[in-house]
GROMACS .gro file of C-alpha atoms in nm:
model
  439
    1MET     CA    1   1.264  -0.577   0.343
    2ILE     CA    2   1.289  -0.250   0.534
    3LEU     CA    3   1.505  -0.370   0.823
    4GLU     CA    4   1.743  -0.541   0.583
    5ILE     CA    5   1.782  -0.222   0.380
    6LEU     CA    6   1.846  -0.019   0.696
    7LYS     CA    7   2.109  -0.272   0.803
    8SER     CA    8   2.279  -0.252   0.464
    9TYR     CA    9   2.299   0.127   0.494
   10GLN     CA   10   2.438   0.103   0.847
   11GLN     CA   11   2.704  -0.143   0.736
   12GLU     CA   12   2.779   0.062   0.421
   13GLU     CA   13   2.696  -0.226   0.190
   14CYS     CA   14   2.504   0.012  -0.037
   15SER     CA   15   2.415   0.379  -0.065
   16VAL     CA   16   2.071   0.537  -0.051
   17GLU     CA   17   2.137   0.681  -0.395
   18SER     CA   18   2.196   0.337  -0.546
   19VAL     CA   19   1.881   0.193  -0.388
   20ILE     CA   20   1.656   0.482  -0.491
   21GLU     CA   21   1.802   0.481  -0.842
   22ARG     CA   22   1.726   0.109  -0.873
   23TYR     CA   23   1.362   0.156  -0.769
   24ILE     CA   24   1.311   0.451  -1.003
   25HIS     CA   25   1.455   0.263  -1.299
   26PHE     CA   26   1.237  -0.037  -1.216
   27ILE     CA   27   0.927   0.184  -1.219
   28MET     CA   28   1.028   0.346  -1.546
   29ASP     CA   29   1.087   0.006  -1.705
   30GLU     CA   30   0.781  -0.178  -1.578
   31ASP     CA   31   0.500   0.055  -1.472
   32SER     CA   32   0.364   0.103  -1.823
   33ASN     CA   33   0.206  -0.239  -1.762
   34TYR     CA   34   0.017  -0.116  -1.455
   35LYS     CA   35  -0.008   0.265  -1.453
   36SER     CA   36   0.029   0.261  -1.076
   37ILE     CA   37   0.258   0.567  -1.051
   38ILE     CA   38   0.107   0.894  -1.170
   39HIS     CA   39   0.388   1.132  -1.066
   40LEU     CA   40   0.754   1.026  -1.043
   41SER     CA   41   0.984   1.248  -0.839
   42GLN     CA   42   1.271   1.421  -1.017
   43ILE     CA   43   1.440   1.523  -0.691
   44SER     CA   44   1.440   1.195  -0.499
   45LEU     CA   45   1.792   1.111  -0.614
   46GLN     CA   46   1.914   1.445  -0.485
   47LYS     CA   47   1.743   1.374  -0.152
   48ALA     CA   48   1.914   1.035  -0.147
   49LYS     CA   49   2.255   1.194  -0.206
   50GLU     CA   50   2.190   1.432   0.086
   51LEU     CA   51   2.117   1.138   0.316
   52ASP     CA   52   2.435   0.964   0.204
   53HIS     CA   53   2.637   1.281   0.264
   54ASN     CA   54   2.491   1.328   0.613
   55PHE     CA   55   2.555   0.964   0.703
   56LYS     CA   56   2.915   0.993   0.588
   57ASN     CA   57   2.965   1.293   0.817
   58THR     CA   58   2.770   1.174   1.124
   59ARG     CA   59   2.778   0.792   1.093
   60LYS     CA   60   2.411   0.799   1.196
   61LEU     CA   61   2.096   0.718   1.006
   62LYS     CA   62   1.860   1.014   0.986
   63GLY     CA   63   1.566   0.819   1.121
   64ARG     CA   64   1.398   0.483   1.143
   65LEU     CA   65   1.303   0.491   0.773
   66HIS     CA   66   1.637   0.622   0.649
   67GLY     CA   67   1.648   0.594   0.270
   68ILE     CA   68   1.337   0.375   0.243
   69PRO     CA   69   1.158   0.432  -0.091
   70VAL     CA   70   0.795   0.533  -0.034
   71VAL     CA   71   0.505   0.601  -0.270
   72ILE     CA   72   0.210   0.806  -0.151
   73LYS     CA   73  -0.139   0.848  -0.289
   74ALA     CA   74  -0.189   1.149  -0.517
   75ASN     CA   75  -0.438   1.315  -0.282
   76ILE     CA   76  -0.174   1.372  -0.011
   77TYR     CA   77  -0.002   1.712   0.011
   78THR     CA   78   0.369   1.737  -0.062
   79ASN     CA   79   0.572   2.056  -0.086
   80ASP     CA   80   0.804   1.931  -0.361
   81ASP     CA   81   0.808   1.865  -0.735
   82LEU     CA   82   0.503   1.635  -0.718
   83PRO     CA   83   0.157   1.784  -0.774
   84THR     CA   84  -0.128   1.684  -0.543
   85SER     CA   85  -0.355   1.601  -0.834
   86CYS     CA   86  -0.607   1.354  -0.688
   87GLY     CA   87  -0.565   1.189  -1.029
   88SER     CA   88  -0.752   1.474  -1.194
   89LEU     CA   89  -0.671   1.693  -1.493
   90ILE     CA   90  -0.827   1.973  -1.292
   91LEU     CA   91  -0.550   1.958  -1.030
   92LYS     CA   92  -0.256   1.858  -1.252
   93ASP     CA   93  -0.079   2.184  -1.165
   94PHE     CA   94  -0.176   2.203  -0.797
   95TYR     CA   95   0.137   2.229  -0.582
   96PRO     CA   96   0.061   2.294  -0.211
   97ASN     CA   97   0.312   2.501  -0.014
   98ARG     CA   98   0.323   2.252   0.273
   99ASN     CA   99   0.334   1.881   0.345
  100ALA     CA  100   0.061   1.667   0.490
  101ASN     CA  101   0.132   1.565   0.850
  102ILE     CA  102   0.200   1.207   0.744
  103VAL     CA  103   0.453   1.331   0.488
  104ASP     CA  104   0.632   1.545   0.746
  105TRP     CA  105   0.657   1.236   0.964
  106LEU     CA  106   0.795   1.023   0.682
  107ILE     CA  107   1.057   1.282   0.594
  108HIS     CA  108   1.151   1.324   0.960
  109GLU     CA  109   1.214   0.948   0.976
  110GLY     CA  110   1.437   0.968   0.667
  111ALA     CA  111   1.205   0.816   0.407
  112ILE     CA  112   1.245   0.911   0.040
  113ILE     CA  113   0.920   0.983  -0.144
  114ILE     CA  114   0.987   0.860  -0.496
  115GLY     CA  115   0.644   0.922  -0.641
  116LYS     CA  116   0.270   0.951  -0.607
  117SER     CA  117   0.033   0.671  -0.695
  118ASN     CA  118  -0.256   0.671  -0.936
  119MET     CA  119  -0.600   0.651  -0.778
  120SER     CA  120  -0.969   0.649  -0.845
  121GLU     CA  121  -1.014   1.018  -0.923
  122PHE     CA  122  -1.115   1.227  -0.621
  123CYS     CA  123  -1.127   0.905  -0.415
  124ASN     CA  124  -1.394   0.757  -0.645
  125TYR     CA  125  -1.631   1.044  -0.573
  126VAL     CA  126  -1.693   1.151  -0.933
  127SER     CA  127  -1.944   0.911  -1.087
  128ASN     CA  128  -2.134   0.597  -0.992
  129HIS     CA  129  -2.019   0.446  -1.321
  130ALA     CA  130  -1.646   0.513  -1.279
  131LYS     CA  131  -1.411   0.215  -1.277
  132ASP     CA  132  -1.193   0.150  -0.975
  133GLY     CA  133  -0.843   0.283  -1.034
  134PHE     CA  134  -0.938   0.517  -1.319
  135SER     CA  135  -0.839   0.882  -1.328
  136SER     CA  136  -0.856   1.140  -1.605
  137LEU     CA  137  -0.488   1.224  -1.548
  138GLY     CA  138  -0.337   0.880  -1.488
  139GLY     CA  139  -0.565   0.653  -1.688
  140GLN     CA  140  -0.667   0.305  -1.574
  141THR     CA  141  -0.458   0.136  -1.306
  142LYS     CA  142  -0.431  -0.237  -1.377
  143SER     CA  143  -0.428  -0.523  -1.129
  144VAL     CA  144  -0.107  -0.717  -1.070
  145PHE     CA  145  -0.304  -1.027  -1.168
  146GLY     CA  146  -0.399  -0.895  -1.513
  147GLU     CA  147  -0.644  -0.671  -1.695
  148ASN     CA  148  -0.935  -0.908  -1.638
  149PHE     CA  149  -0.913  -0.870  -1.260
  150SER     CA  150  -1.048  -0.584  -1.053
  151VAL     CA  151  -0.781  -0.352  -0.916
  152GLY     CA  152  -0.998  -0.209  -0.636
  153GLY     CA  153  -1.005   0.153  -0.531
  154SER     CA  154  -0.951   0.423  -0.456
  155SER     CA  155  -0.590   0.369  -0.336
  156SER     CA  156  -0.539   0.148  -0.641
  157GLY     CA  157  -0.190   0.260  -0.740
  158SER     CA  158  -0.060   0.231  -0.384
  159ALA     CA  159  -0.167  -0.135  -0.365
  160VAL     CA  160  -0.022  -0.219  -0.706
  161ALA     CA  161   0.303  -0.033  -0.630
  162VAL     CA  162   0.383  -0.250  -0.327
  163SER     CA  163   0.266  -0.572  -0.492
  164THR     CA  164   0.501  -0.508  -0.787
  165SER     CA  165   0.785  -0.405  -0.549
  166PHE     CA  166   0.801  -0.050  -0.690
  167CYS     CA  167   0.852   0.068  -0.331
  168CYS     CA  168   0.889  -0.073   0.021
  169LEU     CA  169   0.597   0.121   0.163
  170ALA     CA  170   0.293   0.286   0.008
  171VAL     CA  171   0.057   0.522   0.186
  172GLY     CA  172  -0.309   0.541   0.093
  173THR     CA  173  -0.624   0.695   0.235
  174GLU     CA  174  -0.962   0.543   0.306
  175THR     CA  175  -1.312   0.672   0.361
  176ASP     CA  176  -1.486   0.339   0.314
  177GLY     CA  177  -1.274   0.054   0.177
  178SER     CA  178  -1.024   0.256  -0.027
  179VAL     CA  179  -0.719   0.096   0.138
  180VAL     CA  180  -0.836  -0.252   0.233
  181TYR     CA  181  -1.016  -0.341  -0.090
  182PRO     CA  182  -0.735  -0.259  -0.338
  183ALA     CA  183  -0.491  -0.434  -0.105
  184ALA     CA  184  -0.712  -0.744  -0.112
  185HIS     CA  185  -0.752  -0.729  -0.489
  186ASN     CA  186  -0.375  -0.715  -0.541
  187GLY     CA  187  -0.241  -0.947  -0.273
  188ALA     CA  188  -0.089  -0.671  -0.058
  189PHE     CA  189  -0.066  -0.642   0.319
  190ALA     CA  190  -0.245  -0.335   0.452
  191PHE     CA  191  -0.326  -0.162   0.778
  192LYS     CA  192  -0.597   0.101   0.796
  193PHE     CA  193  -0.594   0.314   1.111
  194LYS     CA  194  -0.924   0.403   1.266
  195PRO     CA  195  -1.057   0.751   1.177
  196GLN     CA  196  -0.870   1.036   1.352
  197GLN     CA  197  -0.606   0.802   1.496
  198VAL     CA  198  -0.335   0.928   1.258
  199SER     CA  199  -0.370   1.284   1.131
  200THR     CA  200  -0.522   1.332   0.786
  201ASP     CA  201  -0.429   1.701   0.777
  202GLY     CA  202  -0.313   1.775   0.424
  203VAL     CA  203  -0.525   1.500   0.267
  204ILE     CA  204  -0.786   1.585   0.002
  205GLY     CA  205  -1.032   1.312   0.088
  206ILE     CA  206  -1.408   1.277   0.104
  207SER     CA  207  -1.494   1.308   0.471
  208SER     CA  208  -1.278   1.439   0.755
  209PHE     CA  209  -1.503   1.239   0.987
  210PHE     CA  210  -1.437   0.902   0.819
  211ASP     CA  211  -1.108   0.951   0.634
  212SER     CA  212  -0.812   0.747   0.757
  213ILE     CA  213  -0.450   0.690   0.670
  214GLY     CA  214  -0.358   0.344   0.545
  215LEU     CA  215  -0.025   0.166   0.503
  216MET     CA  216   0.053  -0.101   0.242
  217THR     CA  217   0.355  -0.328   0.205
  218HIS     CA  218   0.465  -0.643   0.024
  219HIS     CA  219   0.575  -0.806   0.351
  220LEU     CA  220   0.388  -0.837   0.680
  221SER     CA  221   0.708  -0.764   0.877
  222ASP     CA  222   0.746  -0.428   0.700
  223LEU     CA  223   0.387  -0.335   0.777
  224GLU     CA  224   0.424  -0.426   1.144
  225TYR     CA  225   0.749  -0.229   1.166
  226VAL     CA  226   0.600   0.094   1.027
  227PHE     CA  227   0.286   0.045   1.237
  228SER     CA  228   0.504   0.019   1.549
  229LEU     CA  229   0.669   0.352   1.465
  230LEU     CA  230   0.337   0.533   1.441
  231VAL     CA  231   0.165   0.404   1.756
  232ASP     CA  232   0.258   0.375   2.121
  233LYS     CA  233   0.344   0.032   2.249
  234PRO     CA  234   0.063  -0.128   2.452
  235LYS     CA  235   0.097  -0.105   2.827
  236MET     CA  236  -0.002  -0.469   2.861
  237ASN     CA  237   0.085  -0.735   2.606
  238SER     CA  238  -0.191  -0.984   2.684
  239GLY     CA  239  -0.252  -1.273   2.447
  240ILE     CA  240  -0.553  -1.339   2.227
  241LYS     CA  241  -0.829  -1.498   2.430
  242LYS     CA  242  -1.144  -1.461   2.222
  243VAL     CA  243  -1.234  -1.360   1.866
  244PHE     CA  244  -1.555  -1.280   1.681
  245ILE     CA  245  -1.597  -1.443   1.339
  246GLN     CA  246  -1.811  -1.254   1.088
  247ASP     CA  247  -1.966  -1.572   0.948
  248LYS     CA  248  -2.160  -1.421   0.661
  249SER     CA  249  -1.845  -1.278   0.505
  250PHE     CA  250  -1.718  -1.629   0.427
  251GLN     CA  251  -2.029  -1.715   0.225
  252LEU     CA  252  -1.849  -1.630  -0.098
  253LYS     CA  253  -1.930  -1.833  -0.407
  254ASP     CA  254  -1.592  -1.911  -0.562
  255SER     CA  255  -1.500  -2.198  -0.791
  256GLU     CA  256  -1.235  -2.340  -0.559
  257ASN     CA  257  -1.446  -2.289  -0.245
  258SER     CA  258  -1.140  -2.114  -0.102
  259SER     CA  259  -1.342  -1.893   0.133
  260GLN     CA  260  -1.482  -2.194   0.318
  261LYS     CA  261  -1.135  -2.349   0.332
  262ILE     CA  262  -1.002  -2.033   0.497
  263LEU     CA  263  -1.290  -2.034   0.746
  264LEU     CA  264  -1.218  -2.398   0.828
  265LYS     CA  265  -0.844  -2.333   0.868
  266THR     CA  266  -0.918  -2.030   1.088
  267LYS     CA  267  -1.128  -2.240   1.323
  268GLU     CA  268  -0.866  -2.517   1.326
  269TYR     CA  269  -0.600  -2.262   1.421
  270LEU     CA  270  -0.817  -2.117   1.699
  271LEU     CA  271  -0.884  -2.466   1.833
  272GLN     CA  272  -0.514  -2.549   1.833
  273LYS     CA  273  -0.432  -2.224   2.017
  274GLU     CA  274  -0.726  -2.273   2.256
  275ILE     CA  275  -0.871  -1.938   2.155
  276GLU     CA  276  -1.244  -1.908   2.209
  277TYR     CA  277  -1.458  -1.779   1.922
  278VAL     CA  278  -1.815  -1.670   1.862
  279SER     CA  279  -1.988  -1.612   1.529
  280GLY     CA  280  -2.247  -1.370   1.398
  281GLU     CA  281  -2.291  -1.021   1.255
  282PHE     CA  282  -2.101  -0.752   1.443
  283ILE     CA  283  -2.333  -0.473   1.326
  284GLU     CA  284  -2.662  -0.653   1.272
  285ASP     CA  285  -2.861  -0.373   1.105
  286ILE     CA  286  -2.601  -0.174   0.919
  287ASN     CA  287  -2.817  -0.022   0.641
  288PRO     CA  288  -2.942   0.287   0.831
  289TYR     CA  289  -2.581   0.380   0.904
  290PHE     CA  290  -2.501   0.375   0.532
  291ASP     CA  291  -2.755   0.654   0.488
  292MET     CA  292  -2.587   0.856   0.762
  293MET     CA  293  -2.243   0.793   0.612
  294ASP     CA  294  -2.374   0.917   0.278
  295ILE     CA  295  -2.508   1.237   0.434
  296ILE     CA  296  -2.176   1.302   0.607
  297CYS     CA  297  -1.975   1.233   0.290
  298GLN     CA  298  -2.193   1.451   0.068
  299THR     CA  299  -2.163   1.739   0.312
  300GLU     CA  300  -1.790   1.708   0.377
  301PHE     CA  301  -1.666   1.637   0.024
  302LYS     CA  302  -1.741   1.986  -0.106
  303LYS     CA  303  -1.582   2.126   0.208
  304ALA     CA  304  -1.270   1.911   0.148
  305ILE     CA  305  -1.238   2.052  -0.205
  306THR     CA  306  -1.286   2.419  -0.123
  307GLU     CA  307  -1.070   2.411   0.191
  308ASN     CA  308  -0.782   2.208   0.045
  309THR     CA  309  -0.761   2.340  -0.313
  310ASP     CA  310  -0.773   2.680  -0.481
  311PHE     CA  311  -1.128   2.627  -0.610
  312SER     CA  312  -1.452   2.784  -0.502
  313GLU     CA  313  -1.762   2.564  -0.527
  314GLU     CA  314  -1.875   2.729  -0.849
  315GLU     CA  315  -1.531   2.712  -1.012
  316PHE     CA  316  -1.488   2.347  -0.922
  317ILE     CA  317  -1.823   2.240  -1.069
  318ARG     CA  318  -1.756   2.439  -1.388
  319SER     CA  319  -1.411   2.282  -1.424
  320CYS     CA  320  -1.546   1.930  -1.369
  321ARG     CA  321  -1.813   1.979  -1.634
  322ARG     CA  322  -1.562   2.126  -1.878
  323GLU     CA  323  -1.270   1.885  -1.822
  324LEU     CA  324  -1.432   1.559  -1.712
  325LEU     CA  325  -1.792   1.533  -1.830
  326GLY     CA  326  -1.827   1.366  -2.168
  327SER     CA  327  -1.456   1.321  -2.234
  328HIS     CA  328  -1.382   1.094  -1.937
  329TYR     CA  329  -1.714   1.027  -1.759
  330HIS     CA  330  -2.072   0.984  -1.874
  331ASP     CA  331  -2.181   1.169  -1.563
  332ILE     CA  332  -2.032   1.344  -1.260
  333HIS     CA  333  -2.328   1.255  -1.043
  334GLU     CA  334  -2.141   1.211  -0.715
  335ILE     CA  335  -1.976   1.552  -0.742
  336GLU     CA  336  -2.300   1.726  -0.840
  337ARG     CA  337  -2.491   1.548  -0.564
  338SER     CA  338  -2.243   1.667  -0.302
  339PHE     CA  339  -2.227   2.027  -0.420
  340SER     CA  340  -2.606   2.059  -0.437
  341SER     CA  341  -2.670   1.898  -0.098
  342ASN     CA  342  -2.803   2.101   0.194
  343PHE     CA  343  -2.779   1.857   0.484
  344GLN     CA  344  -2.584   2.110   0.691
  345GLU     CA  345  -2.868   2.361   0.666
  346SER     CA  346  -3.143   2.103   0.723
  347GLY     CA  347  -2.980   1.960   1.036
  348HIS     CA  348  -2.948   1.607   0.894
  349TYR     CA  349  -2.569   1.634   0.887
  350GLN     CA  350  -2.541   1.715   1.256
  351LYS     CA  351  -2.784   1.437   1.342
  352ALA     CA  352  -2.570   1.187   1.149
  353ILE     CA  353  -2.249   1.318   1.309
  354ASN     CA  354  -2.405   1.272   1.654
  355THR     CA  355  -2.530   0.919   1.581
  356ILE     CA  356  -2.207   0.750   1.468
  357PRO     CA  357  -2.013   0.813   1.794
  358ALA     CA  358  -2.299   0.647   1.985
  359LEU     CA  359  -2.265   0.341   1.760
  360ARG     CA  360  -1.889   0.333   1.815
  361GLU     CA  361  -1.935   0.357   2.191
  362SER     CA  362  -2.186   0.071   2.193
  363LYS     CA  363  -1.960  -0.150   1.977
  364ALA     CA  364  -1.658  -0.077   2.197
  365LYS     CA  365  -1.868  -0.171   2.499
  366GLN     CA  366  -1.980  -0.492   2.324
  367LEU     CA  367  -1.618  -0.592   2.261
  368LYS     CA  368  -1.513  -0.517   2.617
  369THR     CA  369  -1.814  -0.675   2.787
  370ASN     CA  370  -1.780  -0.996   2.588
  371GLY     CA  371  -1.401  -1.008   2.615
  372ILE     CA  372  -1.353  -1.003   2.236
  373ASP     CA  373  -1.003  -0.914   2.120
  374LEU     CA  374  -1.038  -0.939   1.742
  375ILE     CA  375  -1.298  -0.957   1.467
  376ILE     CA  376  -1.215  -1.195   1.181
  377SER     CA  377  -1.371  -1.162   0.837
  378LEU     CA  378  -1.313  -1.224   0.470
  379THR     CA  379  -1.215  -0.887   0.322
  380LEU     CA  380  -1.396  -0.925  -0.012
  381GLY     CA  381  -1.689  -1.133   0.107
  382PRO     CA  382  -2.057  -1.039   0.069
  383ASP     CA  383  -2.045  -0.822   0.381
  384ASP     CA  384  -1.944  -0.456   0.365
  385ILE     CA  385  -1.660  -0.528   0.601
  386ALA     CA  386  -1.476  -0.200   0.545
  387SER     CA  387  -1.791  -0.014   0.645
  388THR     CA  388  -1.819  -0.227   0.957
  389ALA     CA  389  -1.467  -0.126   1.061
  390ASN     CA  390  -1.511   0.241   0.975
  391LEU     CA  391  -1.853   0.282   1.134
  392ALA     CA  392  -1.740   0.102   1.449
  393GLY     CA  393  -1.412   0.298   1.459
  394LEU     CA  394  -1.182  -0.004   1.439
  395ASN     CA  395  -0.831  -0.064   1.312
  396HIS     CA  396  -0.827  -0.294   1.011
  397LEU     CA  397  -0.545  -0.529   0.908
  398VAL     CA  398  -0.561  -0.715   0.575
  399ILE     CA  399  -0.346  -1.019   0.499
  400PRO     CA  400  -0.340  -1.214   0.169
  401ILE     CA  401  -0.369  -1.592   0.201
  402GLN     CA  402  -0.249  -1.824  -0.072
  403LEU     CA  403  -0.418  -2.164  -0.087
  404ASP     CA  404  -0.301  -2.414  -0.346
  405GLU     CA  405  -0.267  -2.252  -0.691
  406THR     CA  406  -0.557  -2.009  -0.657
  407LEU     CA  407  -0.523  -1.633  -0.636
  408PRO     CA  408  -0.473  -1.504  -0.282
  409ILE     CA  409  -0.783  -1.435  -0.077
  410SER     CA  410  -0.751  -1.172   0.191
  411LEU     CA  411  -0.848  -1.200   0.553
  412SER     CA  412  -0.951  -0.897   0.760
  413ILE     CA  413  -0.851  -0.872   1.124
  414MET     CA  414  -1.016  -0.582   1.306
  415ALA     CA  415  -0.959  -0.454   1.656
  416ASP     CA  416  -1.006  -0.160   1.885
  417GLU     CA  417  -0.711   0.076   1.905
  418ASP     CA  418  -0.565  -0.075   2.221
  419LYS     CA  419  -0.582  -0.429   2.076
  420ALA     CA  420  -0.438  -0.351   1.730
  421HIS     CA  421  -0.104  -0.514   1.814
  422LEU     CA  422  -0.290  -0.842   1.863
  423SER     CA  423  -0.395  -0.826   1.497
  424PHE     CA  424  -0.033  -0.865   1.396
  425ILE     CA  425   0.024  -1.147   1.645
  426PHE     CA  426  -0.274  -1.332   1.499
  427ALA     CA  427  -0.159  -1.265   1.140
  428GLU     CA  428   0.195  -1.389   1.200
  429GLU     CA  429   0.092  -1.703   1.383
  430PHE     CA  430  -0.196  -1.788   1.149
  431LEU     CA  431   0.021  -1.753   0.837
  432GLU     CA  432   0.284  -1.971   1.004
  433PHE     CA  433   0.013  -2.226   1.087
  434LEU     CA  434  -0.101  -2.235   0.723
  435LYS     CA  435   0.258  -2.273   0.607
  436SER     CA  436   0.313  -2.569   0.838
  437GLU     CA  437  -0.010  -2.728   0.715
  438GLN     CA  438   0.110  -2.712   0.353
  439THR     CA  439   0.447  -2.876   0.421
   0.00000   0.00000   0.00000
């Protein structure tokens, strides 16, 4: 775990070089089974040696992530030996001359970026028929649970990388489910910040309006630690008084009826803690907002490509048709739809952009008026829970829950920005409650 590694560095029980070398060799030995890492750094060992040298001279760790091995999604800018490929053959030789803001922060804190993760190509905005986790450059990312299980997308490789312990921390991006869903499919812990909360500058995403940074780890304590470094501590540390349960999300037909067991255990925990709860649908009529999200994404995707790569619109479409169509995809419908859209000119884009903030304001008011601290949901239930969080502008924590011998099922805990710390309190205590129930 991260704090244990930092302690071992401080006490000179191991060097950064030895730790990074161990992780790199592990990836090289095992990742052929998963294809989670698309670009492996050739300079990370040199960076590790530099940290060791500086520590020897100063006796101080560089930062709060000193020597921690990190994998980042392949759509995030780095000014190093790793291309920012978005998983695409088209961008296999694209090397930006600057870092994304999140990368600058990681480096400032002493983290070592050991590689970039495979992903659904261009954040799954190529074709309606594309498989999650597939890219023309990296191939098909495979779930930690086997080839017959969905890997989720588009931050597929990031989720697999932490679940296989190829790194301590993986960074992904999300427009609508691209962090929380692959985390849930691979038994990883994840935290998706609300849009615009953490800078996405230097990210080639789909929509600057909806895109968010997401963190993934193998341990909840690691996730909470990194989260605490990125956000200010709350002024008041009040407890959890009331939660909203998204009932419909637990209506999942599974052979072990695990979803209903989790719902039952959740309510038992709330009763034990004397936490009030209400049930229902947080956004009752969500479908019209999907249309607005689609308009925004179509309009902003082509802008994301032309502003963050070396392509013009015409060059990008030609390259996609030449390199991707036929050989890797039956169609490139999503790309063509975006680049032929005219919602900016028609005024529909601005109307959609103006509507979403009003929804977020009304949902924030609903939470405050009703004294609701958290929203609890099944991550992979029949509801579009990622969309609920993104449209409402909420933080989104995902925790895997293991019941009996079944595969883990993930629980979503959503909150407004000023209540996000309560998500971790709930997660820690609820997992401890489940553990005590099983012993």
